[in-house]
Coordinates of C-alpha atoms and ligand atoms in Angstrom, one line a residue:
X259 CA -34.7 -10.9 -13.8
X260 CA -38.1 -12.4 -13.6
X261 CA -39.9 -9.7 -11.1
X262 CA -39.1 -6.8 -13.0
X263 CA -39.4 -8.4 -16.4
X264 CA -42.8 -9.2 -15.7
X265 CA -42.8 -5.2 -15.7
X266 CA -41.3 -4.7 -18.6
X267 CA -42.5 -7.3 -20.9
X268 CA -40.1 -9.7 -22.7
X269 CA -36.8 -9.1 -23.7
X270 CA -35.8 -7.8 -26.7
X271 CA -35.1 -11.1 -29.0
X272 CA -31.5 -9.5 -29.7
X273 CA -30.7 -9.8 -26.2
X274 CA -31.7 -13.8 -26.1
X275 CA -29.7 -14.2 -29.8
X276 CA -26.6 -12.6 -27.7
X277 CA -23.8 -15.7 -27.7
X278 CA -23.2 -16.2 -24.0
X279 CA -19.3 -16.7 -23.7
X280 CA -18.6 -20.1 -22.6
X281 CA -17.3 -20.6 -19.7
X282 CA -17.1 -24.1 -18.7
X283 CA -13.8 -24.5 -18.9
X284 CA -12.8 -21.9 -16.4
X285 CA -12.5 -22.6 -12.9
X286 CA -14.9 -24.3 -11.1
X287 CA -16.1 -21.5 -8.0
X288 CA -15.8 -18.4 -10.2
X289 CA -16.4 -15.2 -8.4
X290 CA -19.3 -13.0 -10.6
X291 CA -20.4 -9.9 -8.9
X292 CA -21.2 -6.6 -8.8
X293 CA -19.6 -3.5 -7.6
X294 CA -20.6 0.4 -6.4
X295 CA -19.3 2.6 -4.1
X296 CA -20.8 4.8 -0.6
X297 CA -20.7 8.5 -1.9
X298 CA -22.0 7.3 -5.7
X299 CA -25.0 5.7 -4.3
X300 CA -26.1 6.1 -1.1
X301 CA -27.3 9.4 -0.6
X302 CA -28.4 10.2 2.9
X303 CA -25.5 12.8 2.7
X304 CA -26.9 14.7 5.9
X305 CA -29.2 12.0 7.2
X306 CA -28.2 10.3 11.0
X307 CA -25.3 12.0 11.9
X308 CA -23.4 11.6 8.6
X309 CA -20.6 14.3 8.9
X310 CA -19.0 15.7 5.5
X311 CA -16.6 14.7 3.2
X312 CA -14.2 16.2 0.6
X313 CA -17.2 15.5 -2.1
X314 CA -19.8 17.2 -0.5
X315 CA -17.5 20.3 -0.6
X316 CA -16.4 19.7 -4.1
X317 CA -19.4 19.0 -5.5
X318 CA -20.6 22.6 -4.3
X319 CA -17.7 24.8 -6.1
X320 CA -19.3 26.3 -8.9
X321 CA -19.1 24.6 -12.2
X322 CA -17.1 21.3 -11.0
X323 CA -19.4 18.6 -11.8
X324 CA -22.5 18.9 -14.9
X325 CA -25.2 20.0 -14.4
X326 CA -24.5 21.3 -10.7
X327 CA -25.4 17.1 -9.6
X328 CA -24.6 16.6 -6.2
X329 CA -24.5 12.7 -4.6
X330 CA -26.8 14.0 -1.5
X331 CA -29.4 11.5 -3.1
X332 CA -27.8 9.8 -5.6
X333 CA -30.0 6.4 -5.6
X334 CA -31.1 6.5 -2.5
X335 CA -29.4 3.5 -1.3
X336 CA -29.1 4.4 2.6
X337 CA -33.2 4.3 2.8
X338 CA -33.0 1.2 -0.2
X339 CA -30.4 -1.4 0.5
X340 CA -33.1 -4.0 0.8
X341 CA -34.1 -3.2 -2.7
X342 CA -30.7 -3.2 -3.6
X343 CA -30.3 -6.5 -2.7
X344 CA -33.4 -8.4 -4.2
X345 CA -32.1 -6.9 -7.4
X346 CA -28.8 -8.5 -7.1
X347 CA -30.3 -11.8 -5.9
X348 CA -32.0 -11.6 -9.3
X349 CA -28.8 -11.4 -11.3
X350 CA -27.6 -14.6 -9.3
X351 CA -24.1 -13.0 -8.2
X352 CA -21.9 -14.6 -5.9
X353 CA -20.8 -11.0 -4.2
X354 CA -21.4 -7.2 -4.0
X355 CA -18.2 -4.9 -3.1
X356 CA -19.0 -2.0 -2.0
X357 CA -17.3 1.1 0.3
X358 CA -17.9 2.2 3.6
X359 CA -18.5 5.8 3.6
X360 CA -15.8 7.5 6.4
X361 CA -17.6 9.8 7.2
X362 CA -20.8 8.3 8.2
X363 CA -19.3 6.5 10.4
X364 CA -16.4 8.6 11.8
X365 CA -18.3 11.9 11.3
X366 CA -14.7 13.8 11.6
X367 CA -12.5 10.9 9.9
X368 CA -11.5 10.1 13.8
X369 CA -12.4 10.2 17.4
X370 CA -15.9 10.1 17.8
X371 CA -17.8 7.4 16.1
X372 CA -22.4 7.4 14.4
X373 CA -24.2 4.7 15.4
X374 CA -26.6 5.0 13.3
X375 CA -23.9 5.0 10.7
X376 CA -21.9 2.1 11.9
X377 CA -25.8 0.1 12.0
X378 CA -26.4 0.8 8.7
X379 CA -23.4 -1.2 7.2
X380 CA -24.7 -4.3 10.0
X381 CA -28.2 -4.0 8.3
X382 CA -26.2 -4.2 4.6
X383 CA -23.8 -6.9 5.4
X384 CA -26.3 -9.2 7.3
X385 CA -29.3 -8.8 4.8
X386 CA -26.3 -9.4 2.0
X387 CA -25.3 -12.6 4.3
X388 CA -29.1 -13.4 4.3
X389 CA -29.6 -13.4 0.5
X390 CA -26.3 -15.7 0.2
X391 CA -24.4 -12.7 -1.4
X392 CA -20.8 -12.6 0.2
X393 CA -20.0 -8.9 0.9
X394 CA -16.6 -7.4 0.1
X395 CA -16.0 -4.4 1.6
X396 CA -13.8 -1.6 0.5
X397 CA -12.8 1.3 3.1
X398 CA -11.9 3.9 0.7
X399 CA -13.4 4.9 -2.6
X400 CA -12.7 8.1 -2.4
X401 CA -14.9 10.3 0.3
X402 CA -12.4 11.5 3.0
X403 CA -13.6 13.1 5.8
X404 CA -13.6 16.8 5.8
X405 CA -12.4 17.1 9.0
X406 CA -9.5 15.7 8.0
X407 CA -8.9 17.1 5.1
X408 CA -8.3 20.3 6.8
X409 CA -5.9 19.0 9.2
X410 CA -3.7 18.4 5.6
X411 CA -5.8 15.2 4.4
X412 CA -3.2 12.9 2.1
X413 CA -1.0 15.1 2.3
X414 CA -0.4 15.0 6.0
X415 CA 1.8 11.9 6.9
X416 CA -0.6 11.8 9.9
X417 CA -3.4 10.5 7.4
X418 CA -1.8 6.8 7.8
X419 CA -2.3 6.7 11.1
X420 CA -5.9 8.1 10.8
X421 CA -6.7 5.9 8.3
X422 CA -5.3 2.7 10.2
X423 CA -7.7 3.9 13.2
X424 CA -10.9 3.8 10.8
X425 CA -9.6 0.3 9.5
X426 CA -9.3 -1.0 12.6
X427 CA -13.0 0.2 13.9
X428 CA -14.4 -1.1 10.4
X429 CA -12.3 -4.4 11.5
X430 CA -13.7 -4.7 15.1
X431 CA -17.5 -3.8 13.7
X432 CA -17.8 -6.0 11.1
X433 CA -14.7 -8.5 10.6
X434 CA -17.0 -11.2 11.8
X435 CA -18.6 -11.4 9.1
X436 CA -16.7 -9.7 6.5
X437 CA -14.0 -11.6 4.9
X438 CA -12.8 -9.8 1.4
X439 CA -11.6 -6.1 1.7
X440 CA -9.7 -4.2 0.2
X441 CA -8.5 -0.9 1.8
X442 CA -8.3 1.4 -1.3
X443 CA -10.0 1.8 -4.7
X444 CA -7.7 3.5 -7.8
X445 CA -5.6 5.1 -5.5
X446 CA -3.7 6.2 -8.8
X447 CA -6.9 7.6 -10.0
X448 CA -7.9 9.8 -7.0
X449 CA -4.3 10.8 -6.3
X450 CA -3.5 12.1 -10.4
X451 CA -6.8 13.6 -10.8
X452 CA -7.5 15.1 -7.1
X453 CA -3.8 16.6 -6.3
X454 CA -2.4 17.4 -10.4
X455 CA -5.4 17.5 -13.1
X456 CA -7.5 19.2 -10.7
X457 CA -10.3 17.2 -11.9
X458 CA -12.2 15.8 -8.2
X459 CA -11.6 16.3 -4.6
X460 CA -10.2 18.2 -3.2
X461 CA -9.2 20.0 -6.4
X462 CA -5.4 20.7 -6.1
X463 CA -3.2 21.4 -8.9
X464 CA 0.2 20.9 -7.6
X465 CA 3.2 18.1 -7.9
X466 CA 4.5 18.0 -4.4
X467 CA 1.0 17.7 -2.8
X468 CA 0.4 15.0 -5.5
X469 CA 3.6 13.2 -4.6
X470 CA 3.1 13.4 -0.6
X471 CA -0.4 12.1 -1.5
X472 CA 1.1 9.4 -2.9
X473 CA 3.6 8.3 -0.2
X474 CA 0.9 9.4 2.4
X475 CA -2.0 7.1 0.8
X476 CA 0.8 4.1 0.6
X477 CA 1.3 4.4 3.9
X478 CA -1.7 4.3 5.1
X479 CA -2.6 1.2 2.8
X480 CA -0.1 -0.6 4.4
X481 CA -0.8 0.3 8.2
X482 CA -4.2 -0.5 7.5
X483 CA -3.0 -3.8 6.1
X484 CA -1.2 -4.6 9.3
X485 CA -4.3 -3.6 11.1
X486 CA -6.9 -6.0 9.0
X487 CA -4.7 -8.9 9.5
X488 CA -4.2 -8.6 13.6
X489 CA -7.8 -8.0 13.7
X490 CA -9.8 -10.4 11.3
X491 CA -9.6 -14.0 11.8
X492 CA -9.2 -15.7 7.9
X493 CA -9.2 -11.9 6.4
X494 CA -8.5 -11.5 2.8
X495 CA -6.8 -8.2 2.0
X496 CA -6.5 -6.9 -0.6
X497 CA -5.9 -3.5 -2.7
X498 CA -8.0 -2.1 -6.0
X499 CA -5.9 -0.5 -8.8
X500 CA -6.8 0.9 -11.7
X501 CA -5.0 -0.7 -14.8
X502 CA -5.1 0.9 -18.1
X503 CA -2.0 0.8 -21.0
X504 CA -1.0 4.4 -21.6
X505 CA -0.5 4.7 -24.9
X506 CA 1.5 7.7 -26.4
X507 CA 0.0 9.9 -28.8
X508 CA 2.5 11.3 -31.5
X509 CA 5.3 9.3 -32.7
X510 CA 7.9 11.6 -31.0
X511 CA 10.3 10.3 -27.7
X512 CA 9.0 13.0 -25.8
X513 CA 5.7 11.5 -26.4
X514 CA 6.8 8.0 -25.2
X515 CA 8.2 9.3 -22.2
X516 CA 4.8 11.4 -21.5
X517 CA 3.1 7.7 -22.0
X518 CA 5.6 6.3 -19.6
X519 CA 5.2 8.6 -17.3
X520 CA 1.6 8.3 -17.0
X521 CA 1.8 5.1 -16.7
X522 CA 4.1 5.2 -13.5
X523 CA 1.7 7.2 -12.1
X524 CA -1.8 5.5 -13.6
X525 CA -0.5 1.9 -13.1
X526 CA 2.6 1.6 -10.8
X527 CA 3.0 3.6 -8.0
X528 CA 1.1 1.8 -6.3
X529 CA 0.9 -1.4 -6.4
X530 CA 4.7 -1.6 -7.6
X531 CA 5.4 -0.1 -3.6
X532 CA 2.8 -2.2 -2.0
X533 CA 3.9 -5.2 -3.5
X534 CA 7.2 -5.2 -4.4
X535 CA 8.5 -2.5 -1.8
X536 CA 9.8 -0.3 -4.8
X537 CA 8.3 3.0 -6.6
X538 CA 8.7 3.2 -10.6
X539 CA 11.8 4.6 -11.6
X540 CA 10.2 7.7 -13.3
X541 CA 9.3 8.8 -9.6
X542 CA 11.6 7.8 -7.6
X543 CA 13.9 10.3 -7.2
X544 CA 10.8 12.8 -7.3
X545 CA 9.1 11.0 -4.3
X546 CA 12.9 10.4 -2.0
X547 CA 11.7 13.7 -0.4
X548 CA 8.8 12.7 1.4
X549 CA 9.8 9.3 2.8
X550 CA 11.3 8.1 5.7
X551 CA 13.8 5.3 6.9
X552 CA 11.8 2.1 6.8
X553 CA 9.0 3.4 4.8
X554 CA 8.9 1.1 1.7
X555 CA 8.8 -1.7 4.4
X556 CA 5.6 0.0 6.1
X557 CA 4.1 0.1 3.0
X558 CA 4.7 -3.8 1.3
X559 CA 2.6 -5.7 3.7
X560 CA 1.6 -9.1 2.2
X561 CA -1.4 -9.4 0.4
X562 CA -3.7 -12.1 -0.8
X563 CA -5.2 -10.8 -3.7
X564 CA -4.8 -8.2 -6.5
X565 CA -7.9 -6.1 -7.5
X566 CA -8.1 -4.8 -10.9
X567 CA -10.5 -2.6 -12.4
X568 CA -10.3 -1.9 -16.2
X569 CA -12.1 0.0 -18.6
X570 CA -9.6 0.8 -22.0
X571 CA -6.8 1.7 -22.9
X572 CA -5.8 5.7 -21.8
X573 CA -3.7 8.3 -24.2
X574 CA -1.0 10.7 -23.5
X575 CA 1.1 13.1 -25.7
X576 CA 4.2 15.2 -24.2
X577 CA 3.2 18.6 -22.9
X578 CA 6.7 20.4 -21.1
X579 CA 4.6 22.7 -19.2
X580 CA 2.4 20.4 -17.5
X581 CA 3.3 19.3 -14.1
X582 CA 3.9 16.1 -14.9
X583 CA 5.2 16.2 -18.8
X584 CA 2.5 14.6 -19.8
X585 CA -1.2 16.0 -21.6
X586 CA -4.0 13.7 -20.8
X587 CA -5.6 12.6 -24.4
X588 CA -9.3 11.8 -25.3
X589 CA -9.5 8.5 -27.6
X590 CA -8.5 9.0 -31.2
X591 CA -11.2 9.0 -33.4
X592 CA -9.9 6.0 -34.7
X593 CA -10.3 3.5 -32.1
X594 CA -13.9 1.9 -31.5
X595 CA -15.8 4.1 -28.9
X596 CA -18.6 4.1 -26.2
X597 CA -21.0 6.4 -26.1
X598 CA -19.1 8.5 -23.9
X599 CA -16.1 8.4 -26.1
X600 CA -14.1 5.4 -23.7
X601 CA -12.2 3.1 -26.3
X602 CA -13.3 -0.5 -26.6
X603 CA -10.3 -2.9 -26.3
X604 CA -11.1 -5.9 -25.4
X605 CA -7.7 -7.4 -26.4
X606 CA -6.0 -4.3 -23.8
X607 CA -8.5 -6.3 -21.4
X608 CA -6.7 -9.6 -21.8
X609 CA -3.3 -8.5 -22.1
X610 CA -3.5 -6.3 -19.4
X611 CA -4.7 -9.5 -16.9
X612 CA -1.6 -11.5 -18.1
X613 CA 0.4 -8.7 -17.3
X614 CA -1.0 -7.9 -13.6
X615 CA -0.6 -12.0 -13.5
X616 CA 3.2 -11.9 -14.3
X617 CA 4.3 -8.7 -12.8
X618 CA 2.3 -9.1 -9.7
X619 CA 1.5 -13.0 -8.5
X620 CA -1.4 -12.7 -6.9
X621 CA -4.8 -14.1 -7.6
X622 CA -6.6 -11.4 -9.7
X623 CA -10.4 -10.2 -9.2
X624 CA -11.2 -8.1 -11.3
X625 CA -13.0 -5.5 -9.2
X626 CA -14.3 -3.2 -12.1
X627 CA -15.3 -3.5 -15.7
X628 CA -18.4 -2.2 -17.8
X629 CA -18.6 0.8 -20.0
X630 CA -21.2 3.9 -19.7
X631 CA -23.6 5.3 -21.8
X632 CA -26.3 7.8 -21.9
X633 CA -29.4 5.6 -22.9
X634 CA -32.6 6.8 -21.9
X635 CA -35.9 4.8 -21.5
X636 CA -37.4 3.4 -24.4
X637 CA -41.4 3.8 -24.9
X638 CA -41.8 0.4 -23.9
X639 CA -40.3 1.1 -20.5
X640 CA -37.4 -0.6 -21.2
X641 CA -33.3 0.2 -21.3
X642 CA -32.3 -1.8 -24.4
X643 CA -28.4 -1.3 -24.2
X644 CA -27.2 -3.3 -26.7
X645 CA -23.7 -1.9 -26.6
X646 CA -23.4 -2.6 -22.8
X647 CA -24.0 -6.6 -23.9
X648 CA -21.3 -6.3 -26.5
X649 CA -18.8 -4.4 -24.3
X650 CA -19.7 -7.0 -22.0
X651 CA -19.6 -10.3 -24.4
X652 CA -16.2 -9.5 -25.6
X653 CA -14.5 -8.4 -22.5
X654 CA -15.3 -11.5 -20.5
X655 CA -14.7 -13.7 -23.6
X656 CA -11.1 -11.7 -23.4
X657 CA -10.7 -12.8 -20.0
X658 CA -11.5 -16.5 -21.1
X659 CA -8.5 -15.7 -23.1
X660 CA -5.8 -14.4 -20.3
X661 CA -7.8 -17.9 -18.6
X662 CA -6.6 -19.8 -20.7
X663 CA -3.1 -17.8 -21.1
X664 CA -2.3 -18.5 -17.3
X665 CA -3.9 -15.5 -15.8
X666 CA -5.0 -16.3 -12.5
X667 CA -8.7 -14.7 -12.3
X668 CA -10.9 -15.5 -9.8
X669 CA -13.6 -13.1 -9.9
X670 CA -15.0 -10.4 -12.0
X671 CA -17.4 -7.6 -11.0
X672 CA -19.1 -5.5 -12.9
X673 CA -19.1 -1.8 -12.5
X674 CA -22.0 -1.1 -11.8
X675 CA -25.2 -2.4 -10.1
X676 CA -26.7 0.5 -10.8
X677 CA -26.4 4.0 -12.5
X678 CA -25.6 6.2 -10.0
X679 CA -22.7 9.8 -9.8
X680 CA -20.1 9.7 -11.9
X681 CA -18.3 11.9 -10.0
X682 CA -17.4 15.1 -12.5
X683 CA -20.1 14.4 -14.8
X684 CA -22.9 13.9 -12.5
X685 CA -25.8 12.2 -13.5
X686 CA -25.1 12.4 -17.2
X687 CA -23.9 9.2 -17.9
X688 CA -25.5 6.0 -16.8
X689 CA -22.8 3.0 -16.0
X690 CA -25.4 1.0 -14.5
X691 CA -27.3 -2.8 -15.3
X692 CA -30.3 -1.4 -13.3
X693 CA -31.2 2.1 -14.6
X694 CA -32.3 4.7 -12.0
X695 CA -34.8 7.3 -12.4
X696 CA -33.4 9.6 -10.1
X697 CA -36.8 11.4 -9.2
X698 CA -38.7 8.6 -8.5
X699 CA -35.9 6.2 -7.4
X700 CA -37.8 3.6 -9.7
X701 CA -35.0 0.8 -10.7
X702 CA -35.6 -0.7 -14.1
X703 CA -33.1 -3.5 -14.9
X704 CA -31.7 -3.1 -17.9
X705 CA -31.3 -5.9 -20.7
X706 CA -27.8 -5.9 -20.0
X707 CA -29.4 -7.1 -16.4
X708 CA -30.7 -10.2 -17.7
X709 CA -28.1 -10.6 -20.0
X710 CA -25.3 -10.7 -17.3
X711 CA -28.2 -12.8 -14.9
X712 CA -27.8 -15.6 -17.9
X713 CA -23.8 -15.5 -18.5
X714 CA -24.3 -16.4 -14.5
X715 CA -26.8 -18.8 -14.4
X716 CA -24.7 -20.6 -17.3
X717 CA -21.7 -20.8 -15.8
X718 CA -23.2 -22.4 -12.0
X719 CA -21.3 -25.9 -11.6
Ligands
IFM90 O1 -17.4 5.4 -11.4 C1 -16.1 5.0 -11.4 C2 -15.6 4.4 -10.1 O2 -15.9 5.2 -9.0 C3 -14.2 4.1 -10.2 N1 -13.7 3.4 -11.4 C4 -14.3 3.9 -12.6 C5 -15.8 4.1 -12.6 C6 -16.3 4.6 -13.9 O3 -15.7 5.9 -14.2

């Protein structure tokens, strides 16, 4: 990162003495990246005709997210793209994926559309073009419209056909030039933890609404899917999905089953439907209900590539009065942790991209991986995150390994370009390679930054 190490004087020698995984037997045209999404950095919540979204309401209940953090600033990336995008062209990558926020530019999820909103992502893609970053564009990471979220939101079968509307006007606007999207990010993450564990938007605790969800947001993927392909010339669709192994904590078969069940709902109910037009069996009699003749078939569109993002392994132990039978678990003690008590599993990593290879037969990009922490600024003016470089170092050498297994990666982005809300705990941890001082908006590349700048510059062929 020459411009801003200039800044911050030289690199720690540590970082330089960090061995660079080799990668020169992968193949030639690896994908390196970086990845965010709209409501965690952009700010501009109210700026040019932005309308709300579920997180703007959420974010306002009292004691949901620490420290009372909103994302109406976050890193200021509306007003800073350009910025944005010199620091990326200084780590080298290939590609940036990134979400389009709904609500900018359908202010109430549907009907009317923002200029100024729909602009903005012209000014991002073509200044992305411009820097010879390819842009991969995601429509949903998470921010429905408010609007729509109280006509029912997911769990109104009507959100499919909402959502195939914004698809297609993201389509006409900017399928031009955008190649790579995906339509959503973790839809097993949003669905579990906004509509059962009550932990983000919109903050329902409840197993039928959690289950239309589920259906609803399937749906949707796949009429969006249809809508992409009719629309893009040489599109390449694709879904994100969250991929962790659940394992069961406590040695007893109800505990097992908890694990299984989580991992139906963490790993498989999505891409199991949109891919091989079947739900897991732990929820398919809970989910006949809410489907219709001819639904699976709506819903497994083909796709061209599988997104995976992957942090560590996730724990669960049986708990008979939860909704689901299961009791979402913090990391044993112990199992190596990050500083904000994630497990580091770098072999989970590899086995986990063979899997997703077998199971799924698509060419993977990994969409996701990095690790957070809460490191300030050191006296020298520099973030010397030493653990982010070893996360980093032994996850990629891990995918080397599911490489040279078979697995069929093509890409991997790392979450994220820069700190920015972490959606229930704010501010308070950092996932970023750039750090952000969030009241000056000063980005200061961490040594993870050059770190990852080198790993890329090493592998060019
Ligand atoms: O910040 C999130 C992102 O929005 C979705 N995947 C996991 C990241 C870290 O928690």
């Amino acid at each position: 990162m020459p411009a801003t190490e200039a800044e911050a004087g030289p690199a720690p020698a540590v970082v330089d003495a960090a061995p660079t995984p080799d990668t020169s037997a992968w193949p030639a045209g690896f994908l390196w990246g970086v990845s965010t999404s709209a409501y965690q950095i952009e700010g501009g919540a109210r700026d040019d005709g932005r309308g709300p979204g579920i997180w703007d309401t959420y974010v306002r209940q009292r004691g949901r997210i620490a420290n009372g953090d909103t994302g109406d600033v976050a890193c200021d990336h509306y007003h800073r793209h350009r910025e944005d995008i010199a620091l990326m062209r200084e780590l080298g990558v290939g590609a940036y994926r990134f979400s389009v926020a709904w609500p900018r530019v359908l202010p109430r999820g549907r009907g009317a559309t923002n200029a100024a909103g729909l602009d903005f992502y012209d000014r991002l893609i073509d200044d992305l073009l411009a820097a010879g970053i390819e842009p991969w564009l995601c429509l949903y990471h998470w921010d429905l419209p408010q609007a729509l979220q109280d006509l029912g939101g997911w769990e109104a079968r009507d959100s499919a056909g909402w959502f195939a509307d914004y698809a297609a006007l993201v389509a006409r606007r900017y399928g031009d030039r955008v190649k790579h999207i995906a339509t959503f990010n973790e839809p097993g993450v949003f669905t579990l933890f906004g509509f059962v564990l009550d932990w983000q938007a919109p903050g329902i605790r409840d197993r039928a609404a959690y289950l239309r969800a589920m259906h609803h947001v399937n749906l949707a993927h796949g009429a969006a899917v249809d809508v992409l392909r009719d629309l893009v010339p040489g599109a390449r669709i694709g879904a994100i999905h969250n991929r962790q192994p659940c394992v069961p904590l406590g040695d007893q078969d109800a505990d097992r089953a908890a694990a299984r069940m989580l991992d139906a709902c963490w790993n498989r109910a999505f891409p199991d439907v949109q891919i091989d037009a079947a739900y897991p069996a732990e929820l398919a009699a809970a989910i006949e209900p809410y489907q219709q003749a001819g639904d699976l078939a709506r819903i497994c569109r083909p796709l061209d590539w599988f997104g995976l993002n992957h942090y560590s392994p996730i724990y669960a132990r049986a708990d008979a009065t939860a909704p689901l039978g299961f009791a979402w678990c913090d990391a044993p003690a112990t199992v190596p942790r990050t500083a904000i008590g994630w497990g580091i599993d770098p072999e989970s990593f590899r086995d986990t991209l063979l899997d997703v290879h077998r199971r799924y037969r698509l060419p993977i990009y990994v969409t996701e991986n990095g690790t957070g922490d809460i490191l300030p600024v050191d006296a020298r003016g520099e973030v010397a995150d030493h653990d982010r470089i070893a996360f980093l170092r032994g996850y990629v050498a891990a995918m080397g390994e599911a490489l040279a297994g078979g697995a069929d990666v093509r890409g991997y982005f790392v979450w994220s370009l820069l700190d920015n809300f972490e959606w229930g705990a704010g501010y308070s941890q950092r996932f970023g390679l750039v750090h952000v001082d969030y009241a000056t908006q000063r980005r200061i590349p961490k040594a993870s930054a050059r770190w990852y700048a080198g790993l890329i510059r090493g592998s060019a062929r």
